Short mmCIF file of C-alpha atoms and ligand atoms in Angstrom, two decimals:
data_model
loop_
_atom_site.label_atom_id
_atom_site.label_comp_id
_atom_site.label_asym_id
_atom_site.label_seq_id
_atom_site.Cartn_x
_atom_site.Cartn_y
_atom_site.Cartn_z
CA UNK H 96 191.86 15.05 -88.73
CA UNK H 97 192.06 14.14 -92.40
CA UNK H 98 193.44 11.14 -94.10
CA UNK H 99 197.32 11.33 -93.60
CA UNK H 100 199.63 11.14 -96.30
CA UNK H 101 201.66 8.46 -94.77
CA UNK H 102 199.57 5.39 -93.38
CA UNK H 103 200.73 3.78 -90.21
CA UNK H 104 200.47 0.34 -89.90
CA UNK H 105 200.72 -1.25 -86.50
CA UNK H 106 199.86 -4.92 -84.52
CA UNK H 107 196.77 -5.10 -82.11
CA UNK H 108 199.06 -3.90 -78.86
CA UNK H 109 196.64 -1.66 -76.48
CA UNK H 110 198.22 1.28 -77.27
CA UNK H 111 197.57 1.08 -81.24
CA UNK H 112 193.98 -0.05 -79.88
CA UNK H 113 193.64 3.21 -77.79
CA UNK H 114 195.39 5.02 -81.00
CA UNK H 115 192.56 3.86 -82.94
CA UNK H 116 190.14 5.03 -80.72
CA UNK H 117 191.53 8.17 -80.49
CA UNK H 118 191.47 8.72 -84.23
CA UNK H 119 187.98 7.49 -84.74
CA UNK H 120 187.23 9.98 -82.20
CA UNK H 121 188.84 12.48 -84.02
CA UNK H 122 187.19 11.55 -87.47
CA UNK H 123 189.61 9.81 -89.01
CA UNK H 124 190.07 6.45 -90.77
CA UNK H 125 191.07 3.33 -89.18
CA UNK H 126 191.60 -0.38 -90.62
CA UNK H 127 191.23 -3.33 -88.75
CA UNK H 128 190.35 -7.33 -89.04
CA UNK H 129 186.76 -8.66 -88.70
CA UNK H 130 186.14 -12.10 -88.97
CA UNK H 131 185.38 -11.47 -92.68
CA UNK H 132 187.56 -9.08 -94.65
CA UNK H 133 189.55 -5.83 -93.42
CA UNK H 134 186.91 -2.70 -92.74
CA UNK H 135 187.65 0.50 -92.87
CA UNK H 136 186.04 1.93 -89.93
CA UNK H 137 184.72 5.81 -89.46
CA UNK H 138 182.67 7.25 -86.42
CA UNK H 139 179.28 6.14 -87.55
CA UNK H 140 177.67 9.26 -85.82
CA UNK H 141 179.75 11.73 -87.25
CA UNK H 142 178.84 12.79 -90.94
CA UNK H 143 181.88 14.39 -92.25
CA UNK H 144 183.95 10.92 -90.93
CA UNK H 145 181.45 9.05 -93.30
CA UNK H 146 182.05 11.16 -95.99
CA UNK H 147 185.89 10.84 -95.68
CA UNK H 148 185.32 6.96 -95.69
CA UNK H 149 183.40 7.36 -99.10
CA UNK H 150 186.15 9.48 -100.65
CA UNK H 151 188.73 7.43 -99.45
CA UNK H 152 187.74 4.30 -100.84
CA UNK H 153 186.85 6.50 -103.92
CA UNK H 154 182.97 5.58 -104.21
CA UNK H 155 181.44 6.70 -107.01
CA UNK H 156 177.67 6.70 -105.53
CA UNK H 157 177.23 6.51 -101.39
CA UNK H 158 175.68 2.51 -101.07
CA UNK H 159 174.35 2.80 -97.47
CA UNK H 160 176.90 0.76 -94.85
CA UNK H 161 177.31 -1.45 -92.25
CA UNK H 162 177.45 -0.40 -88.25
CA UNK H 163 178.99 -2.58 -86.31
CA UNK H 164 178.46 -2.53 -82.74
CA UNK H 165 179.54 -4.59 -79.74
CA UNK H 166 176.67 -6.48 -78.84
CA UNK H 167 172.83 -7.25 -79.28
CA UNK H 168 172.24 -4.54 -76.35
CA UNK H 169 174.32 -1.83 -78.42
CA UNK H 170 172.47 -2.79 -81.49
CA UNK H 171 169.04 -2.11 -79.63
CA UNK H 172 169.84 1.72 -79.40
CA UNK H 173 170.16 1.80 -83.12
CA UNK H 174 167.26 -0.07 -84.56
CA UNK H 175 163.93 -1.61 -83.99
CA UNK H 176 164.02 -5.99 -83.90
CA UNK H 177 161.17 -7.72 -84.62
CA UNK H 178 160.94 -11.16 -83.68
CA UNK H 179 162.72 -12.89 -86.61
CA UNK H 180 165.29 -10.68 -86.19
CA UNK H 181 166.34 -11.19 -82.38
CA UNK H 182 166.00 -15.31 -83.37
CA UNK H 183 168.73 -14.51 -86.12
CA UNK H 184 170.82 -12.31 -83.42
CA UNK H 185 170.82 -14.88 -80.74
CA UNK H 186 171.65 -17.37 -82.93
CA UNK H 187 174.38 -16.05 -84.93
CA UNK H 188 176.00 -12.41 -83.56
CA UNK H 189 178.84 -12.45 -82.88
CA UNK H 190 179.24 -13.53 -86.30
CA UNK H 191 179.25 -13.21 -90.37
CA UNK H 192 175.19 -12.06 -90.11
CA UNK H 193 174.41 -8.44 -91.20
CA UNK H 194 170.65 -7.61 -90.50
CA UNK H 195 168.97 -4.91 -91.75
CA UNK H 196 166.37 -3.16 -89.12
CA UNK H 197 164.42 0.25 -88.90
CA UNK H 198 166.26 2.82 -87.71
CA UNK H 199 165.38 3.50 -84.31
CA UNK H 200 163.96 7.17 -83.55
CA UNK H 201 166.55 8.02 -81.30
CA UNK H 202 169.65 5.71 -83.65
CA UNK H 203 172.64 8.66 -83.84
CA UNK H 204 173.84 7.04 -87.32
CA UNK H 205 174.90 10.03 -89.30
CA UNK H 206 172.35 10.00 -92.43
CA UNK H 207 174.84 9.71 -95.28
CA UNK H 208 176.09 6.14 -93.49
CA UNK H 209 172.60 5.14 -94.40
CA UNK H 210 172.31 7.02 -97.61
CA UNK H 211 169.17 8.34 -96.11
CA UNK H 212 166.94 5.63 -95.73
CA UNK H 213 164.80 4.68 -92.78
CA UNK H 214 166.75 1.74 -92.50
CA UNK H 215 170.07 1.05 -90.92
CA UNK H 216 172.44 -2.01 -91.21
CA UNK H 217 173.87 -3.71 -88.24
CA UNK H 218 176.27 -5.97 -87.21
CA UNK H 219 178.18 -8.16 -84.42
CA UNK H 220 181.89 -9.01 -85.72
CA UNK H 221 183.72 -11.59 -84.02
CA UNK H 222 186.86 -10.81 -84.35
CA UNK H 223 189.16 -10.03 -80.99
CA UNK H 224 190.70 -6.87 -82.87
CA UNK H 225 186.98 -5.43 -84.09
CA UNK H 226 186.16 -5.89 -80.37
CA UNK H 227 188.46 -4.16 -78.78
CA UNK H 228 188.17 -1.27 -80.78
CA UNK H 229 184.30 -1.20 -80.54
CA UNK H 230 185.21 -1.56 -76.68
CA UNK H 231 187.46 1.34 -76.56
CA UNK H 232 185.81 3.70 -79.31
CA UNK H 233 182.08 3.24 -77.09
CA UNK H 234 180.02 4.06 -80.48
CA UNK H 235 178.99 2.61 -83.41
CA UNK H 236 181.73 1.91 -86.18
CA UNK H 237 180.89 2.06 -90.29
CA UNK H 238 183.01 -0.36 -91.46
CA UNK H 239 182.54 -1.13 -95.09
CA UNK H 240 185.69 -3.46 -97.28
CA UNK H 241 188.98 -1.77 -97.04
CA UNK H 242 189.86 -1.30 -100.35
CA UNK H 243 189.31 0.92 -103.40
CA UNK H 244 185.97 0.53 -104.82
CA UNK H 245 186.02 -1.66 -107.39
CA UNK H 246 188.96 -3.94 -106.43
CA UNK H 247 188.72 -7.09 -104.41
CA UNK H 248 187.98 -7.05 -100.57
CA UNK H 249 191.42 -7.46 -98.24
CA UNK H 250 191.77 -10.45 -96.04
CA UNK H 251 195.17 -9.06 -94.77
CA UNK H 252 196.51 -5.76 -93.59
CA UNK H 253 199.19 -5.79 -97.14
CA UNK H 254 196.04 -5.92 -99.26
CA UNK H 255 194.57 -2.94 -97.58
CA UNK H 256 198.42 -0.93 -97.27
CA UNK H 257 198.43 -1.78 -101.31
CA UNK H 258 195.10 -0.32 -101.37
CA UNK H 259 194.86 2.76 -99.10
CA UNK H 260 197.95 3.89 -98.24
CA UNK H 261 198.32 7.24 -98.11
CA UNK H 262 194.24 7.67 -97.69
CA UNK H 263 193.77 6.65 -94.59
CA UNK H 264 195.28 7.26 -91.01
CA UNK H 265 196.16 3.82 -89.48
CA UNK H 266 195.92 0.02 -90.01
CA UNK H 267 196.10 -2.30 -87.51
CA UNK H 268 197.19 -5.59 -88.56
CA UNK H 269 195.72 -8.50 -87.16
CA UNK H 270 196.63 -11.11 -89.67
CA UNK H 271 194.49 -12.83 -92.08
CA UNK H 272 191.16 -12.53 -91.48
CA UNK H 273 189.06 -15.94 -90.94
CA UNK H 274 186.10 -16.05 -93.14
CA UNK H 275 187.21 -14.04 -96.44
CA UNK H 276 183.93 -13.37 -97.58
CA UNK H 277 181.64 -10.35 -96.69
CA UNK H 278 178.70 -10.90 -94.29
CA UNK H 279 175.25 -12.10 -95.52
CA UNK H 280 172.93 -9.70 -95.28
CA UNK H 281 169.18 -10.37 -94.21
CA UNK H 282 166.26 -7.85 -94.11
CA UNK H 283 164.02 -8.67 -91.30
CA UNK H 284 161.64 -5.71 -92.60
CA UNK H 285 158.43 -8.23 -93.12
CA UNK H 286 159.16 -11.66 -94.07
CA UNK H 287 162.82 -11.92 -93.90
CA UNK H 288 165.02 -11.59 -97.36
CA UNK H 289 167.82 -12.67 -98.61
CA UNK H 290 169.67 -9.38 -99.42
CA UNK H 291 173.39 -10.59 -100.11
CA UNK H 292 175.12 -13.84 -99.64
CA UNK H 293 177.90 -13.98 -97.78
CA UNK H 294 179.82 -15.94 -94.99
CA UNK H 295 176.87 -17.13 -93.13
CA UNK H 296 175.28 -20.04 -95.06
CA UNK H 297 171.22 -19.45 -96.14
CA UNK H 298 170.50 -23.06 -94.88
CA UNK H 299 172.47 -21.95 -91.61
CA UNK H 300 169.49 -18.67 -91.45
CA UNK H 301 166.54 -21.15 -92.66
CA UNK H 302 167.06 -23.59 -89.99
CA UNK H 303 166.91 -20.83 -87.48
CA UNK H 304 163.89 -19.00 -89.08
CA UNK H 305 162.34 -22.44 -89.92
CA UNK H 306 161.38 -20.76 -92.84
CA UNK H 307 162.56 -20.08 -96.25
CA UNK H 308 164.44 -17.00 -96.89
CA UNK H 309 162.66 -14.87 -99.68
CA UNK H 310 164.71 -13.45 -102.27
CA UNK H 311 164.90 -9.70 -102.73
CA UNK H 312 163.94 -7.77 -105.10
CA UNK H 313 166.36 -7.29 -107.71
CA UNK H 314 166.67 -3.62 -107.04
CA UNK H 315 166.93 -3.85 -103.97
CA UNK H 316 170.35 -5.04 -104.07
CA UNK H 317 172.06 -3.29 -107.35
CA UNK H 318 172.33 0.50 -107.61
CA UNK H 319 169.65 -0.05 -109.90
CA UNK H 320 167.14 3.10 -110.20
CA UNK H 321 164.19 0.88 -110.62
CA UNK H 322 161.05 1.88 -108.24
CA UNK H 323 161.02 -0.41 -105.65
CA UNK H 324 157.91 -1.10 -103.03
CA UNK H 325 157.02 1.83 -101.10
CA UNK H 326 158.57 1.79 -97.57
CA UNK H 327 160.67 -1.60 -98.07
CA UNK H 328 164.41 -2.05 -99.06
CA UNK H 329 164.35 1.23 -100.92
CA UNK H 330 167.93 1.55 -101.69
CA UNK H 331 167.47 5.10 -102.87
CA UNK H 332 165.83 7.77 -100.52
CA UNK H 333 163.52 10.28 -102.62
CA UNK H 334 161.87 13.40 -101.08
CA UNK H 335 158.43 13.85 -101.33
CA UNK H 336 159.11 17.17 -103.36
CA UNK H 337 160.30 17.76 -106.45
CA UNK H 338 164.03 18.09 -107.33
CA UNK H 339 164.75 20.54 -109.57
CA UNK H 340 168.62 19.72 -110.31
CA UNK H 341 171.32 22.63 -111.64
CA UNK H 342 169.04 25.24 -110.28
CA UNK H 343 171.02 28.56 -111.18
CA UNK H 344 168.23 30.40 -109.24
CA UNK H 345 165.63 29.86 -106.92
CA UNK H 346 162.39 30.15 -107.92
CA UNK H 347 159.45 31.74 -105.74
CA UNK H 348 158.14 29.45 -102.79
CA UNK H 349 160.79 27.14 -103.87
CA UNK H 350 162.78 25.10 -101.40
CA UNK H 351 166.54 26.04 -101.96
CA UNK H 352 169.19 23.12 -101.53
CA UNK H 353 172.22 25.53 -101.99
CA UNK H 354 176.40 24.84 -102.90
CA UNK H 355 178.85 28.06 -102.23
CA UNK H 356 177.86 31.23 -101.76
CA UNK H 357 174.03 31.89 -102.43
CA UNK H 358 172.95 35.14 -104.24
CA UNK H 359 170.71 37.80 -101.84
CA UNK H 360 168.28 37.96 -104.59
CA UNK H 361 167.49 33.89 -104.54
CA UNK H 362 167.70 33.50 -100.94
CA UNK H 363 165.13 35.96 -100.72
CA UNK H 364 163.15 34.21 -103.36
CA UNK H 365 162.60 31.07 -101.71
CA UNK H 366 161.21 29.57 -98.43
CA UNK H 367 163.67 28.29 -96.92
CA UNK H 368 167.59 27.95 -97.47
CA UNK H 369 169.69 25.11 -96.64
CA UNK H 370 173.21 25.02 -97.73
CA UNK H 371 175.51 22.22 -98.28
CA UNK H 372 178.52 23.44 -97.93
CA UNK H 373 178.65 27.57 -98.07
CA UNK H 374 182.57 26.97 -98.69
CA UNK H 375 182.24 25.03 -101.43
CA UNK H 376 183.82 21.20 -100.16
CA UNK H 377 182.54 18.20 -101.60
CA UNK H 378 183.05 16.42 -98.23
CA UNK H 379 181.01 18.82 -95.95
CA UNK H 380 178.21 18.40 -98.77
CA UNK H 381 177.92 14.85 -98.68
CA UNK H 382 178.27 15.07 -94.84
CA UNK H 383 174.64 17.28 -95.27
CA UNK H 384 173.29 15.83 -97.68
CA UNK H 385 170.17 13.38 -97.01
CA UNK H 386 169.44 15.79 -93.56
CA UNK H 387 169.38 18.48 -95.94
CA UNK H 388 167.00 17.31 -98.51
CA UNK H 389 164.77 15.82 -95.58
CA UNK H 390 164.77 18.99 -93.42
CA UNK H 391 163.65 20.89 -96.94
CA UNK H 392 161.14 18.68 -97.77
CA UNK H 393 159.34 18.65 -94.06
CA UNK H 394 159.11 22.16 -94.41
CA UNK H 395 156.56 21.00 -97.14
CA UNK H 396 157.84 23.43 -100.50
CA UNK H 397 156.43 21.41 -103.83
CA UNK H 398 160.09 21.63 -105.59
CA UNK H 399 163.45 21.65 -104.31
CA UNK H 400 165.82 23.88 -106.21
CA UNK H 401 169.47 22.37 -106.29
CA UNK H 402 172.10 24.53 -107.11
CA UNK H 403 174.79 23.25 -109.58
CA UNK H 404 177.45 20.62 -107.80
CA UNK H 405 180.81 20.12 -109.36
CA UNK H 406 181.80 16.56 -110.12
CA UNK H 407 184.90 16.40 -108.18
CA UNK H 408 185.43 14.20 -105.89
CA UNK H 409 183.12 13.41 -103.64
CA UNK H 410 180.56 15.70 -105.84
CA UNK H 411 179.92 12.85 -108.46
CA UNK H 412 178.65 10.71 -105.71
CA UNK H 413 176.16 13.87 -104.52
CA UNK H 414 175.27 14.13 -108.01
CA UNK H 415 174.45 10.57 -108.38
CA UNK H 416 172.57 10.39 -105.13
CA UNK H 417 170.53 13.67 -106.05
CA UNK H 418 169.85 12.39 -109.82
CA UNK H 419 167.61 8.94 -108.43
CA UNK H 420 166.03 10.93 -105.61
CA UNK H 421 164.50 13.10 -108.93
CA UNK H 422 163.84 10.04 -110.26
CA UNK H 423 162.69 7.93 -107.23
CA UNK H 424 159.49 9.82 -106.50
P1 AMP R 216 179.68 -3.70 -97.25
O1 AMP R 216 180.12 -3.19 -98.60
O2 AMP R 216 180.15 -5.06 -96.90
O3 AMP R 216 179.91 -2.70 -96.18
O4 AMP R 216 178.09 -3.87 -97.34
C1 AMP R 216 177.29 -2.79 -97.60
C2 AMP R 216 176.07 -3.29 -98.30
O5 AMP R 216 175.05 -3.56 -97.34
C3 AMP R 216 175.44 -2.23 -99.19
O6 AMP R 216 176.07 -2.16 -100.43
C4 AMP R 216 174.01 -2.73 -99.29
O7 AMP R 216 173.90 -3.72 -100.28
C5 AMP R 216 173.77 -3.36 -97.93
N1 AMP R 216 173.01 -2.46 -97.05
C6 AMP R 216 173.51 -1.67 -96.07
N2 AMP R 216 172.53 -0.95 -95.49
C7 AMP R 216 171.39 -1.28 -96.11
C8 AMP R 216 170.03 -0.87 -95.97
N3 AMP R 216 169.67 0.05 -95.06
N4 AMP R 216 169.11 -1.41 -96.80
C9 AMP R 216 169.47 -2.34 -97.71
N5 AMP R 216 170.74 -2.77 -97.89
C10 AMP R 216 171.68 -2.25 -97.11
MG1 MG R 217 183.25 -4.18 -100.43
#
């Protein structure tokens, strides 16, 4: 399914609940109260959904986003607590608390929700309306603001029609939502950081931790393209390789990242071929995108070839992502 052209907007009955489901399901886009601000929720496991979400709120560069799950138990299949991090969970899920974890080896988070970091971002709303969804959807739910990038975050179901209408395929109106504010965000990758602040006070986190929370890193919060400590809060993944960007051929031994149709003479030129989208769609390539590049760079080639990716749509957002992984390394 693809974002309809008329947006439905309904209350939190159990049909529009199973409605929502079934659209998730399908891959579309669904709107619905948290206890902070409206998300816009996509199957978290299902690339092309994710990429949908990004186009739909018109992103220009894919920030990695927020799963929200049902409980701490639902959480566990995803990523890897350490001890700081189940204190902050028990104390404060369901709730305004986003934690960032390590992916777990087994967490089905499509890559491009996580812009391809090791990484993932979880969280517990608590919010009747998020609940019931997670409840009848059974997976993980990418949920980031419902609204265009850029403008404010929607507390009410008329901020996000105003917004998305015609972008995305249902909105379920709960009423206002309680908090207003997005979740704070905490790493618990080391000593625990303060990555955002948001509806959960620091103090509130401290008390728990009976520590300080350390700040982050600049970087590690901005789109910034600064370098960042190897292994923690890199916001931008970079391959081990090489990217060679607006590749028009494939060199020998080269690693070939291709976009359309790809010419016998350079797919018999290099290694290995990996296409992101042989027909050409924006969406499907940001859907492969960071499994892509890692598959090509296990298979150990020194430089990535990337063929040439048209800036529309969601292609300026590829482009941004591949331009700091050539610089990130
Ligand atoms: P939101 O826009 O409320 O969905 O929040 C998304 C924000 O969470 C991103 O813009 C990042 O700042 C942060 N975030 C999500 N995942 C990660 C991660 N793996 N590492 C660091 N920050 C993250
Ligand atoms: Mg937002």
């Amino acid at each position: 399914m693809t974002a309809q052209s008329t947006t439905r907007v309904t209350g939190p009955d159990a049909a529009s609940i199973a409605d929502a489901a079934r659209i998730l399901a399908a891959g579309g886009l669904v709107a619905f109260p948290t206890e902070t601000v409206y998300g816009l929720g996509a199957d978290a496991t299902n690339g092309i959904a994710v990429a949908r979400l990004y186009e739909a709120k018109g992103r220009p560069a894919f920030n990695p986003l927020i799963a929200h799950v049902p409980d701490i138990g639902a959480a566990q299949a995803l990523v890897a607590f350490d001890q700081a991090a189940a204190a902050l969970a028990a104390a404060f899920w369901p709730g305004p608390l986003t934690l960032v974890l390590p992916k777990a080896a087994a967490c089905p988070v499509a890559a491009l929700a996580t812009a391809g970091l090791d990484t993932l971002a979880v969280r517990v709303p608590n919010h009747p309306v998020a609940h019931a969804i997670l409840d009848a959807f059974g997976k993980p739910i990418v949920a980031p603001s419902a609204n265009r990038s850029g403008h404010v975050s929607p507390t009410t179901a008329a901020h996000v029609h105003a917004d998305l209408a015609g972008r995305i395929d249902l909105i379920i109106d709960g009423g206002q939502t309680p908090v207003g504010v997005e979740s704070t965000i905490v790493a618990c990758l080391g000593e625990p950081m303060l990555l955002r602040p948001g509806g959960l006070p620091r103090e509130a986190i401290e008390r728990v931790l009976k520590n300080k929370l350390h700040a982050a890193p600049a970087a590690a919060t901005d789109n910034g393209a600064a370098p960042l400590s190897p292994g923690m809060l890199a916001t931008h993944y970079a391959p081990r390789a090489r990217l060679r960007l607006n590749a028009k051929h494939a060199e020998p031994g080269e690693a070939l990242l291709a976009f359309g149709s790809v010419s016998p003479a350079d797919a018999g030129r290099a290694k290995i071929v990996l296409n992101l989208s042989p027909r050409g769609d924006p969406i499907e390539a940001a859907a492969n995108l960071f499994a892509h590049l890692r598959a090509l760079d296990s298979a150990g080639a020194g430089t990535i070839a990337v063929m040439p990716i048209p800036d529309d749509g969601l292609g300026e957002a590829v482009n941004d992502r591949l331009a700091r992984a050539a610089a990130g390394r």
